[in-house]
Amino acid sequence: QVQPVESGGGLVQAGGSLRLSCAASRIGSSNAMGWYRQAPGKQRELVARITTRGGNTYYADFVNGRFTISRDNAKNTMYLQMNSLKPEDTGVYYCKVVMPAYDLWGQGTQVTVAS
């Protein structure tokens, strides 16, 4: 079991964009992958999820068309394109890989949106 590795976080002005990546081994064997986030003092919440077979996607209501989740099985990588970022999008973004028998979490990447 190899831990997923997130990248692409950083500091951006409100209205800006970031693209997060999650590199994980054998994502083709997973059931689904997802992005979660945790703001200071708040619980971790689901941002978006994508199934491995069929590529069905789900977004939290607060995304409201601003983010796009995708994956490239050949590259064992999942992405989250985030546009029109708001200060309330600030937090640590985590990648989750749902395998048939267990889940794998990355260590997270910090996203900070300045107003």
Coordinates of C-alpha atoms in Angstrom, one line a residue:
Q1 CA 0.0 0.0 0.0
V2 CA 1.6 3.2 -1.2
Q3 CA 0.3 6.5 0.1
P4 CA -1.1 8.9 -2.5
V5 CA 0.8 12.1 -2.9
E6 CA -0.9 15.4 -3.5
S7 CA 0.7 18.4 -5.1
G8 CA -0.3 21.7 -6.7
G9 CA -1.5 23.7 -3.6
G10 CA -0.4 27.2 -2.9
L11 CA -1.4 30.8 -2.3
V12 CA -3.7 32.4 -4.8
Q13 CA -5.8 35.5 -4.9
A14 CA -9.6 35.3 -4.8
G15 CA -10.9 34.6 -8.3
G16 CA -7.7 32.7 -9.3
S17 CA -7.2 29.1 -10.2
L18 CA -5.2 26.1 -9.0
R19 CA -4.8 22.6 -10.3
L20 CA -4.3 19.9 -7.7
S21 CA -2.8 16.5 -8.6
C22 CA -2.9 13.2 -6.7
A23 CA -0.4 10.5 -7.7
A24 CA -1.3 7.1 -6.5
S25 CA -0.3 3.6 -7.6
R26 CA -2.8 1.2 -9.2
I27 CA -5.7 3.6 -9.4
G28 CA -7.1 1.4 -12.1
S29 CA -7.8 -1.1 -9.3
S30 CA -9.6 1.3 -7.2
N31 CA -13.4 1.7 -6.9
A32 CA -13.3 5.5 -6.7
M33 CA -11.1 8.5 -5.9
G34 CA -12.0 11.7 -4.2
W35 CA -10.8 15.1 -3.0
Y36 CA -11.6 16.2 0.5
R37 CA -10.7 19.4 2.4
Q38 CA -10.4 20.5 5.9
A39 CA -10.4 24.1 7.0
P40 CA -9.0 25.2 10.4
G41 CA -11.4 24.3 13.2
K42 CA -13.7 22.4 10.8
Q43 CA -14.3 18.8 10.0
R44 CA -13.0 17.3 6.8
E45 CA -15.5 17.4 4.0
L46 CA -16.0 15.9 0.6
V47 CA -15.3 18.2 -2.3
A48 CA -15.6 15.9 -5.3
R49 CA -15.5 12.2 -6.2
I50 CA -15.0 10.2 -9.4
T51 CA -15.6 6.5 -10.0
T52 CA -12.9 4.5 -11.6
R53 CA -15.1 2.7 -14.0
G54 CA -17.5 5.0 -15.9
G55 CA -15.9 8.1 -14.6
N56 CA -19.1 9.2 -12.8
T57 CA -18.6 12.4 -10.8
Y58 CA -20.1 13.9 -7.7
Y59 CA -19.5 17.5 -6.4
A60 CA -20.4 19.1 -3.1
D61 CA -23.0 21.8 -3.4
F62 CA -20.5 24.5 -2.5
V63 CA -18.5 23.7 -5.7
N64 CA -21.3 25.2 -7.8
G65 CA -19.6 24.5 -11.1
R66 CA -16.2 26.0 -10.2
F67 CA -14.2 22.8 -9.8
T68 CA -13.6 19.8 -12.2
I69 CA -12.4 16.4 -11.0
S70 CA -10.7 14.1 -13.5
R71 CA -8.3 11.2 -13.6
D72 CA -5.8 9.6 -15.9
N73 CA -5.5 5.9 -15.2
A74 CA -2.5 5.5 -17.5
K75 CA -0.7 8.1 -15.4
N76 CA -2.1 6.9 -12.1
T77 CA -3.1 10.5 -11.3
M78 CA -6.2 12.3 -10.3
Y79 CA -6.7 16.0 -10.7
L80 CA -8.9 18.8 -9.3
Q81 CA -9.1 21.9 -11.4
M82 CA -10.3 24.8 -9.2
N83 CA -11.4 28.0 -10.8
S84 CA -13.0 31.2 -9.3
L85 CA -11.5 30.4 -5.9
K86 CA -12.9 32.1 -2.8
P87 CA -11.3 32.7 0.6
E88 CA -13.6 30.1 2.0
D89 CA -12.0 27.5 -0.2
T90 CA -8.9 27.8 2.0
G91 CA -7.8 24.6 3.7
V92 CA -5.8 21.4 3.4
Y93 CA -6.9 19.3 0.4
Y94 CA -6.6 15.6 0.7
C95 CA -6.7 12.8 -1.9
K96 CA -8.6 9.6 -1.0
V97 CA -8.3 6.4 -3.0
V98 CA -11.1 3.8 -2.4
M99 CA -9.7 0.4 -2.9
P100 CA -11.9 -2.8 -2.7
A101 CA -10.7 -3.7 0.8
Y102 CA -9.2 -0.4 2.2
D103 CA -8.9 3.3 1.7
L104 CA -5.7 5.3 1.2
W105 CA -5.3 8.9 2.2
G106 CA -2.6 11.4 1.2
Q107 CA -0.9 13.8 3.5
G108 CA -2.6 16.8 2.0
T109 CA -1.7 20.0 0.2
Q110 CA -2.4 23.5 1.5
V111 CA -4.6 25.8 -0.5
T112 CA -4.8 29.4 0.7
V113 CA -7.0 31.9 -1.1
A114 CA -6.3 35.5 -0.2
S115 CA -9.1 38.1 -0.4

